[in-house]
Each structure stands twice: as C-alpha cells, then as structure tokens.
Short mmCIF file of C-alpha atoms and ligand atoms in Angstrom, two decimals:
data_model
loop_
_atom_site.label_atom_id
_atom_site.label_comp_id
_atom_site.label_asym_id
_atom_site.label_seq_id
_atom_site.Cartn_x
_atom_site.Cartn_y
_atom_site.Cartn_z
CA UNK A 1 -138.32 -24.92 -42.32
CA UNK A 2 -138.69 -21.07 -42.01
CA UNK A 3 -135.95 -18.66 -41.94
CA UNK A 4 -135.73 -15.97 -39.57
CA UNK A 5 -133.85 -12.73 -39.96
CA UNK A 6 -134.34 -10.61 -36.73
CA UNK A 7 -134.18 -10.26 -33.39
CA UNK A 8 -137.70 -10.14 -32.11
CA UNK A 9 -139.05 -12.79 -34.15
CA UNK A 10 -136.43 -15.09 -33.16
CA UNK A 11 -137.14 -14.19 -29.63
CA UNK A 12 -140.89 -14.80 -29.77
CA UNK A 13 -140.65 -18.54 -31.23
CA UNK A 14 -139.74 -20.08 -27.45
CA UNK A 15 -142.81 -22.63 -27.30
CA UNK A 16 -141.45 -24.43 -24.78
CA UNK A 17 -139.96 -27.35 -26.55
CA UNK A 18 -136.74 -28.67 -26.23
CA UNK A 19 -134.57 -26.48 -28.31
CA UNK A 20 -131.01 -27.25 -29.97
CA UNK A 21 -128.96 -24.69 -31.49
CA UNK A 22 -126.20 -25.29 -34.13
CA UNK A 23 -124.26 -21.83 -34.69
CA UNK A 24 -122.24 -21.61 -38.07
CA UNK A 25 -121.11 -18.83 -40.68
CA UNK A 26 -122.89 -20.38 -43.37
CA UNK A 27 -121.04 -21.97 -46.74
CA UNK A 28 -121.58 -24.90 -45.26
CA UNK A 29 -120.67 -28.28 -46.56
CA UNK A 30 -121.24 -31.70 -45.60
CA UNK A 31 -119.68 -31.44 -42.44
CA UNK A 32 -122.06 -29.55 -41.27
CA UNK A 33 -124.74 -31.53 -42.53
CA UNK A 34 -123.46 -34.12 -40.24
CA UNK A 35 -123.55 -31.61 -37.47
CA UNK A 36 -127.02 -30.74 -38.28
CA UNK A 37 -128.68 -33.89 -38.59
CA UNK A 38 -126.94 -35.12 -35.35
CA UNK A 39 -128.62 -31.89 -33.56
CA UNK A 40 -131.79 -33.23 -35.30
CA UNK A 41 -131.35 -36.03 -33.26
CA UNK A 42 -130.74 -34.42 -29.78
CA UNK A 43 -133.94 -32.57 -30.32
CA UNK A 44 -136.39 -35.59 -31.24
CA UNK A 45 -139.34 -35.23 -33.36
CA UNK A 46 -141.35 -32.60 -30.83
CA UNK A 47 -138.03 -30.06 -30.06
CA UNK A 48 -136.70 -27.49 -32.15
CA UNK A 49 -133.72 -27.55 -34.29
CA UNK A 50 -132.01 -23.86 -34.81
CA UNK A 51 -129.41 -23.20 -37.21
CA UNK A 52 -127.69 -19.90 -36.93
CA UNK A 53 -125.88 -18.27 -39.83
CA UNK A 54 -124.20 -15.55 -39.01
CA UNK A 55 -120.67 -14.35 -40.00
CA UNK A 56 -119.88 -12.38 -37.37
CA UNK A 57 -117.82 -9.83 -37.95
CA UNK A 58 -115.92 -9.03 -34.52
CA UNK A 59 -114.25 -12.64 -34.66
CA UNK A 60 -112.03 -11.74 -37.66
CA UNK A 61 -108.92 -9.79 -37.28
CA UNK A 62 -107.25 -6.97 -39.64
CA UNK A 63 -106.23 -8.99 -42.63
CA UNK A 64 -108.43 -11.43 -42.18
CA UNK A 65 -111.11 -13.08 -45.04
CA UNK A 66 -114.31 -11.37 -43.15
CA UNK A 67 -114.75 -9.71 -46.39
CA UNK A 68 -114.17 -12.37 -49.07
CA UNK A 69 -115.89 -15.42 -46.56
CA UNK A 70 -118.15 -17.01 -48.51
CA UNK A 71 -121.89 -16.43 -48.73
CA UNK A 72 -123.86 -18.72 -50.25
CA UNK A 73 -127.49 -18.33 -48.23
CA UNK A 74 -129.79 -20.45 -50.86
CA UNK A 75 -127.39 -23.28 -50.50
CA UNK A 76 -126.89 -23.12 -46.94
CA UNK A 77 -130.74 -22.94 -46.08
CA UNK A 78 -131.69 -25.93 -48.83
CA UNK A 79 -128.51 -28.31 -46.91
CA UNK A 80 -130.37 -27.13 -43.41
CA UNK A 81 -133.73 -27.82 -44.57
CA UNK A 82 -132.58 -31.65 -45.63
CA UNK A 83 -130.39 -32.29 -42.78
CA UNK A 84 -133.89 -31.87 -40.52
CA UNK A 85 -133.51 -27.94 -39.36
CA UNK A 86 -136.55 -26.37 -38.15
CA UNK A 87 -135.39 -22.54 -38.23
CA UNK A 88 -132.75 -20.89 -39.89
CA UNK A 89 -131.60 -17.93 -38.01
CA UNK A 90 -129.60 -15.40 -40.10
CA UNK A 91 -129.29 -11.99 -38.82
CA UNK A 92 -128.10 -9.01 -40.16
CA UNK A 93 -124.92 -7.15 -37.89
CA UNK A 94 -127.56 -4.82 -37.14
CA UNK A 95 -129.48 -7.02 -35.44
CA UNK A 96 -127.00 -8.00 -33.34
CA UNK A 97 -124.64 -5.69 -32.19
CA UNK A 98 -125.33 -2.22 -31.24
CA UNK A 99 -122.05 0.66 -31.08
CA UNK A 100 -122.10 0.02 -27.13
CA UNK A 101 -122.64 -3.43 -27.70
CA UNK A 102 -119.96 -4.91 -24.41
CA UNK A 103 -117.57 -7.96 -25.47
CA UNK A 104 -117.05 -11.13 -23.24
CA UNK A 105 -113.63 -11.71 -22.67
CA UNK A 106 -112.52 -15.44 -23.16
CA UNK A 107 -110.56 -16.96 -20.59
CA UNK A 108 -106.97 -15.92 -21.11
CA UNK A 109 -105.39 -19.18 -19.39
CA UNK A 110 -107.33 -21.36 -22.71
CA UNK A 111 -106.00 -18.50 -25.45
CA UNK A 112 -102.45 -19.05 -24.88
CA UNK A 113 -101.59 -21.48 -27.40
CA UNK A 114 -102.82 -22.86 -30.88
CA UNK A 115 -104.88 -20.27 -32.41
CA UNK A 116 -104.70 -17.54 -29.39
CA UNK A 117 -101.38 -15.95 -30.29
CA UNK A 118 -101.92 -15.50 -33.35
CA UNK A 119 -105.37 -14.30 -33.65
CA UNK A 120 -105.92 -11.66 -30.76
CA UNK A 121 -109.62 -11.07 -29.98
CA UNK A 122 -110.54 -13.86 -32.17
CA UNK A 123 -111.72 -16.01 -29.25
CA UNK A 124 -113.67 -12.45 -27.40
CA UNK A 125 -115.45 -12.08 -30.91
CA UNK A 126 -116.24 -15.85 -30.87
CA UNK A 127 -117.54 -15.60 -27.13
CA UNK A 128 -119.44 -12.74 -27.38
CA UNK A 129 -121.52 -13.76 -30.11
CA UNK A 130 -122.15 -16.76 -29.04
CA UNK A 131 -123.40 -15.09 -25.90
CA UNK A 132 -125.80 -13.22 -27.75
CA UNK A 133 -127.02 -16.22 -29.68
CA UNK A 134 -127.46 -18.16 -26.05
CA UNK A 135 -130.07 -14.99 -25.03
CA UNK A 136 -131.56 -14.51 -28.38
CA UNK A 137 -132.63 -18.17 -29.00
CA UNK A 138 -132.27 -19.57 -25.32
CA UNK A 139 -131.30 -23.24 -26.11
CA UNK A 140 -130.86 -26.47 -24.30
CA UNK A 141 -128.00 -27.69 -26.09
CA UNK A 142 -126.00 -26.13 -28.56
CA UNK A 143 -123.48 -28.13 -30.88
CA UNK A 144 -119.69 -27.16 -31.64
CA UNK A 145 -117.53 -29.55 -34.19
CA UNK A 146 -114.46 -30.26 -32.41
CA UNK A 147 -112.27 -29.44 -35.47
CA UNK A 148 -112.26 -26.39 -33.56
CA UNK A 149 -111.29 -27.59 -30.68
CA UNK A 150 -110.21 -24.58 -28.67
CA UNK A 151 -112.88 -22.69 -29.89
CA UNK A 152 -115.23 -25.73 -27.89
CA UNK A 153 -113.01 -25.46 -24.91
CA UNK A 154 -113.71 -21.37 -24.52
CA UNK A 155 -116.83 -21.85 -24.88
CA UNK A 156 -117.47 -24.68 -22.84
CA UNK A 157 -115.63 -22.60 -20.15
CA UNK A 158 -117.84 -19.55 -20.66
CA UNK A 159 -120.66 -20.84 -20.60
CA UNK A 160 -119.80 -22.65 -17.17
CA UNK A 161 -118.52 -19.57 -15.81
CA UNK A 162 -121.66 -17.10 -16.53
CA UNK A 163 -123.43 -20.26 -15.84
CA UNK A 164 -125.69 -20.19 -19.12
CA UNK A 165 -128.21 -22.69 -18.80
CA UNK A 166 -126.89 -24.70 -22.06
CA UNK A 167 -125.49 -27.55 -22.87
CA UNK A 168 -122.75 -28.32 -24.43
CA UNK A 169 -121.98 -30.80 -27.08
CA UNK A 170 -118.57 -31.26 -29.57
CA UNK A 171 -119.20 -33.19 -32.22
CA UNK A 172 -116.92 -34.99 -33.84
CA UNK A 173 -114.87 -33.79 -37.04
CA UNK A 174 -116.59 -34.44 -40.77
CA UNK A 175 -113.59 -35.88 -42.74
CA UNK A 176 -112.86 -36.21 -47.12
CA UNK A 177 -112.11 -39.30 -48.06
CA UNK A 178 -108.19 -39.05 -48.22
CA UNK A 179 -108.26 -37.52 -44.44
CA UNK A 180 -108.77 -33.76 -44.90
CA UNK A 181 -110.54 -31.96 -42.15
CA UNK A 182 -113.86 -30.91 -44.28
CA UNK A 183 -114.07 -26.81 -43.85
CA UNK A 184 -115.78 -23.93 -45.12
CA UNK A 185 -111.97 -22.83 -46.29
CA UNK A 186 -111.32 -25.70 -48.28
CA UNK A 187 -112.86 -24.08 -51.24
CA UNK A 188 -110.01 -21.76 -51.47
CA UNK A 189 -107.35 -24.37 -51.88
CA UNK A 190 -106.03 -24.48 -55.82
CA UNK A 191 -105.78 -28.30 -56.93
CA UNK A 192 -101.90 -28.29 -56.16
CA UNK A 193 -102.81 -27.13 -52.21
CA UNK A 194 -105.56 -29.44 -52.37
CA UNK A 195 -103.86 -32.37 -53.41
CA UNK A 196 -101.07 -31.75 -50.37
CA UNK A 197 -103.28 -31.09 -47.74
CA UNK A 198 -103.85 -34.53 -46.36
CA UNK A 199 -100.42 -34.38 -45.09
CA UNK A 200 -101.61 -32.92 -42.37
CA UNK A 201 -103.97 -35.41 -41.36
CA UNK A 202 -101.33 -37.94 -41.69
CA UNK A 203 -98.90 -35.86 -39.94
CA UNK A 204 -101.45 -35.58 -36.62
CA UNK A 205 -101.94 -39.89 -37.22
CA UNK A 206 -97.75 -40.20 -36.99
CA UNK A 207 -97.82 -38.12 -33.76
CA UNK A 208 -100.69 -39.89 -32.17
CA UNK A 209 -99.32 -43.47 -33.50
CA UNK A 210 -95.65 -42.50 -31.97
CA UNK A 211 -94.76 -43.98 -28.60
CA UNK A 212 -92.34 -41.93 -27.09
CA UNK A 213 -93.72 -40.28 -24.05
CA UNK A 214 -91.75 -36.75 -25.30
CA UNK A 215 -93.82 -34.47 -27.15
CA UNK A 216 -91.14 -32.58 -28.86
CA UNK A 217 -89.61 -35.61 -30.67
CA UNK A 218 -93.09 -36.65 -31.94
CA UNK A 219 -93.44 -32.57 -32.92
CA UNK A 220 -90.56 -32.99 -34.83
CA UNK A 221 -91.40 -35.81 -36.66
CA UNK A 222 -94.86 -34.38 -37.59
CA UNK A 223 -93.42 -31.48 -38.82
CA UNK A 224 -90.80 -33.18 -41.22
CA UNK A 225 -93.94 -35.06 -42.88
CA UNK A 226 -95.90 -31.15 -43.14
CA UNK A 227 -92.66 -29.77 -44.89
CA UNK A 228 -91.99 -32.88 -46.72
CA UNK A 229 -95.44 -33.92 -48.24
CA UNK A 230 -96.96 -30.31 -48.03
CA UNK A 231 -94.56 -28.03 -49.63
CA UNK A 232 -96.89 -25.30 -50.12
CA UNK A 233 -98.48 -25.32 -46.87
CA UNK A 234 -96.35 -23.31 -44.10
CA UNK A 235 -96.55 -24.53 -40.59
CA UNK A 236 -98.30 -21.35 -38.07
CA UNK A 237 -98.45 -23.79 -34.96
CA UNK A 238 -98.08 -27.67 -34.52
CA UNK A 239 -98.74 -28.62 -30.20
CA UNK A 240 -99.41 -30.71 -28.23
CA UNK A 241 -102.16 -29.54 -25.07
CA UNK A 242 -103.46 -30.68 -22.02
CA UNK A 243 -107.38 -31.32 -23.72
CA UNK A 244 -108.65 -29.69 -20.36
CA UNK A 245 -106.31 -26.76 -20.11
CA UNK A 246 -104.78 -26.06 -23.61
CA UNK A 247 -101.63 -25.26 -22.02
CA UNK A 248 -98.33 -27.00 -23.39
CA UNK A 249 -97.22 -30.16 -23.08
CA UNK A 250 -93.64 -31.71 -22.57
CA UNK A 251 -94.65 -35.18 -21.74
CA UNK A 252 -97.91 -37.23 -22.36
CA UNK A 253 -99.17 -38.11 -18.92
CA UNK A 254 -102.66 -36.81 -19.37
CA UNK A 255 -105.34 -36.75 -21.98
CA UNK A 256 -103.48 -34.58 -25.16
CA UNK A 257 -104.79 -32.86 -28.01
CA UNK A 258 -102.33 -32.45 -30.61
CA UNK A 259 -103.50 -29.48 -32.58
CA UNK A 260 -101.79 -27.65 -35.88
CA UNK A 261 -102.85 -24.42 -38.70
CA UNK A 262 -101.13 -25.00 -41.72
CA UNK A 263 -101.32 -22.06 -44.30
CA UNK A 264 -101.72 -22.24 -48.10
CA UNK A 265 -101.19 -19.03 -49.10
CA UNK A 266 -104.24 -17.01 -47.42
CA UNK A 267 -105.83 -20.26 -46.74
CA UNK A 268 -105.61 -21.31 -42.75
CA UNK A 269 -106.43 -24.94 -42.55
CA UNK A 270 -106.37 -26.15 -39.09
CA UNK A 271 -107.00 -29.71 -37.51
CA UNK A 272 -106.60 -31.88 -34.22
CA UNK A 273 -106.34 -35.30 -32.47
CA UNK A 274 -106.72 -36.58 -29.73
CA UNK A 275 -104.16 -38.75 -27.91
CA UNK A 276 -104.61 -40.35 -24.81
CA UNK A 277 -102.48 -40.39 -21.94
CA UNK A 278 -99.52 -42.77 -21.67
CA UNK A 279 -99.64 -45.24 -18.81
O1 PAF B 301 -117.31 -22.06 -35.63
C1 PAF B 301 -117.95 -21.13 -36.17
O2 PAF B 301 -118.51 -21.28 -37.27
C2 PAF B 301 -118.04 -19.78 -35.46
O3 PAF B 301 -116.86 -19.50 -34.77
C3 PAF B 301 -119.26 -19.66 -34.53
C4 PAF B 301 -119.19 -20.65 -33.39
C5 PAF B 301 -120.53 -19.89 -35.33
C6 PAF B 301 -119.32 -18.26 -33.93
O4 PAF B 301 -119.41 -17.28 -34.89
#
C-alpha cells in the first residue's frame, strides 16, 4: 500500500483498472474496516482500492469539532493497509481547495430535514469535496456507509445530476455489540454516555417493530425510550422520511427511513433504520 499526499500524483496513478474509492476523515475504526474490505471486494484482485482521508474543512460549521476531530494517520493507514487498500490518499487543504475554489450546492428539496436544519452548508461542504475527489481520483464506484444516510442520498443525487460517471454504493452500518452505531465520535463519549447510548438503537428497533401506520405515535414512543434510558443524551431530531425524498412522513405507505442525532454533551451521535412500507 502507498500513501499519496498530492494532487498530481494522485492524478497520474489512472492505469486503467477498475478503480473503487472509499472517502473518510480518517480515525477510523472497525466500521470502516468493514467498509474497506467490502470495496476490496468490488475491485477484485486486478482493480484499485483508494482510500481517501481527508477532513475537510468546509463541511463543519462554526462551533463545530473541525478542530478537535481526531487525527490519528499511522493508525488509519496500518487498518487500510489490512483491510486490502491499495492507496491511501490524504491531502493537505492546500491541495484541494484554492481561495476561488466554487462550492456545489446540494439539492435543497433532500436538506430539509434530519441533519439539514441544523447544520447549514454541511451537505455543500460534503458535496463539493466529494466532487473534487470524483475528478482527482476518477473512480468507478465509490462507497458511502449508510449510517449517514442523507449524506448517501445527496450524493447519490449529485452525482446523477452532474452525471459523474460513478457509481454508487451504501454500505450497510458497522454495529458494537450492544447495538451502537460504530463512529469516529464514539471516542468522545465518557463511560456514563457510553453506557446509555444503545438506547438509541433500541429506540429506532421500537419504531420499526410498531404497527401503527401513524408516524407520530411511533415518534412518540421512541422518544419516551431516548429520554427514559438515555438521560444524558438530548434529542436534536427523531423522523421519519420518505428513503427516496427525505421529506416528512405522516403515514407509512412507502419505503421509510426513520432517522435521529442524539447529543451527549458536544458529542452528535446519529443513526437510522429502515422500515418498509405498510401494506
Ligand atoms: O462521511 C464522511 O466521512 C465525509 O462526510 C466524507 C464523505 C468523507 C466527505 O468528507
């Protein structure tokens, strides 16, 4: 496995094998390792498996940990080289923006619930670095965990609409063995926050498991087991989508994603499930 750092380089190594891109922000973790060795896969023995690391600045708001995210490089390119990565890609800000650098807009319609309201120009800073990465490395598939599941959906959507010759794959989410989403954020949690966090797996399980057709009731219900079994966590969104649309839901006629961000103090843990539709 080599690592590469800039621009040209990364540019030059197109040798005409099938390529497969997994983007990340490094302090990776065994989800990601799943991730990676399931790209491994899609590429074969002969094609090329690309991880990027790259925390990219213009996807973090005012506030927000861009400063204290973790960076842990050695570890990150020693869990890439055993899960089967050919290249490591980590670029310097430099190297990928420049001061008139333009931003892609995501599509407004998929930003207006879950994570959109409350993270303006997260999802532009998401899109237009992935854009970059798409020229820079020019991939035939590149692979998204669907714990962010909106983030998949804008990009999926993007990359239709500029009609970027890539594939897109989710993947689905790495889990700890009592139910908690696995996530670069987890770190953060204290052992009190750690130990209440599977609530909100369980909570998403309730909602999914519940029968009535009404999404608020089952909202309701999901909620009660957040504030009862996760006292330190506070509730930023709990809804249910339309998986295609990400726009609200009052009824569950059509395939749902029921999607929540839970705060521990500064910690944002989010998670999903998928429900389908009642018949
Ligand atoms: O999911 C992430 O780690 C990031 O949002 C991504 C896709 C690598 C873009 O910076």
């Amino acid at each position: 496995m080599i690592v590469i750092d800039n621009a040209k380089d990364m540019r030059s190594r197109d040798n005409g094998k099938p390529c497969v891109l997994v983007p990340t922000m490094g302090a990776l973790h065994a989800g990601h390792g799943k991730l990676i060795s399931y790209g491994r896969r899609l590429a074969g023995k002969s094609g090329s498996l690309i991880v990027s690391i790259f925390i990219n600045p213009t996807q973090f708001g005012p506030g927000e940990d861009f400063e204290a995210y973790p960076r842990t490089l050695d570890e990150d390119c020693s869990l890439c080289a055993a899960a089967g990565a050919d290249i490591v890609f980590h670029p310097s800000v430099a190297e990928i923006y420049h001061e008139d650098s333009p931003e892609i807009t995501a599509d407004t319609k998929l930003i207006k619930t879950l994570c959109g309201p409350t993270r303006p120009g997260h999802f532009d800073g998401v899109c237009t670095v992935v854009k970059k990465l798409f020229e820079l490395i020019k991939p035939d598939i590149a692979v998204f965990g669907k714990k962010d599941y909106q983030q998949l959906a804008v990009i999926s959507r993007m990359t239709r609409e500029l009609k970027l010759p890539v594939r897109i794959i989710g993947a689905e989410t790495v889990r700890e063995a009592d139910g908690l989403a696995m996530s670069s954020r987890n770190r953060y949690l204290d052992a009190e926050q750690r130990a209440q966090a599977p609530a909100i797996r369980k909570a998403l399980l309730k909602l999914k498991k519940d029968t009535t057709p009404e999404t608020s009731a089952r909202i309701k219900e999901a909620g009660d087991i957040i504030a009862r079994e996760a006292p330190l966590g506070t509730i930023t969104y709990l809804q249910v989508v339309d998986r295609g649309t990400m726009q609200e839901m009052q009824t569950i006629d059509r395939p749902a994603l029921a999607a929540t961000a839970v705060c521990f103090g500064k910690t944002r843990l989010i998670d999903n499930i998928e429900i389908d539709a009642i018949t």
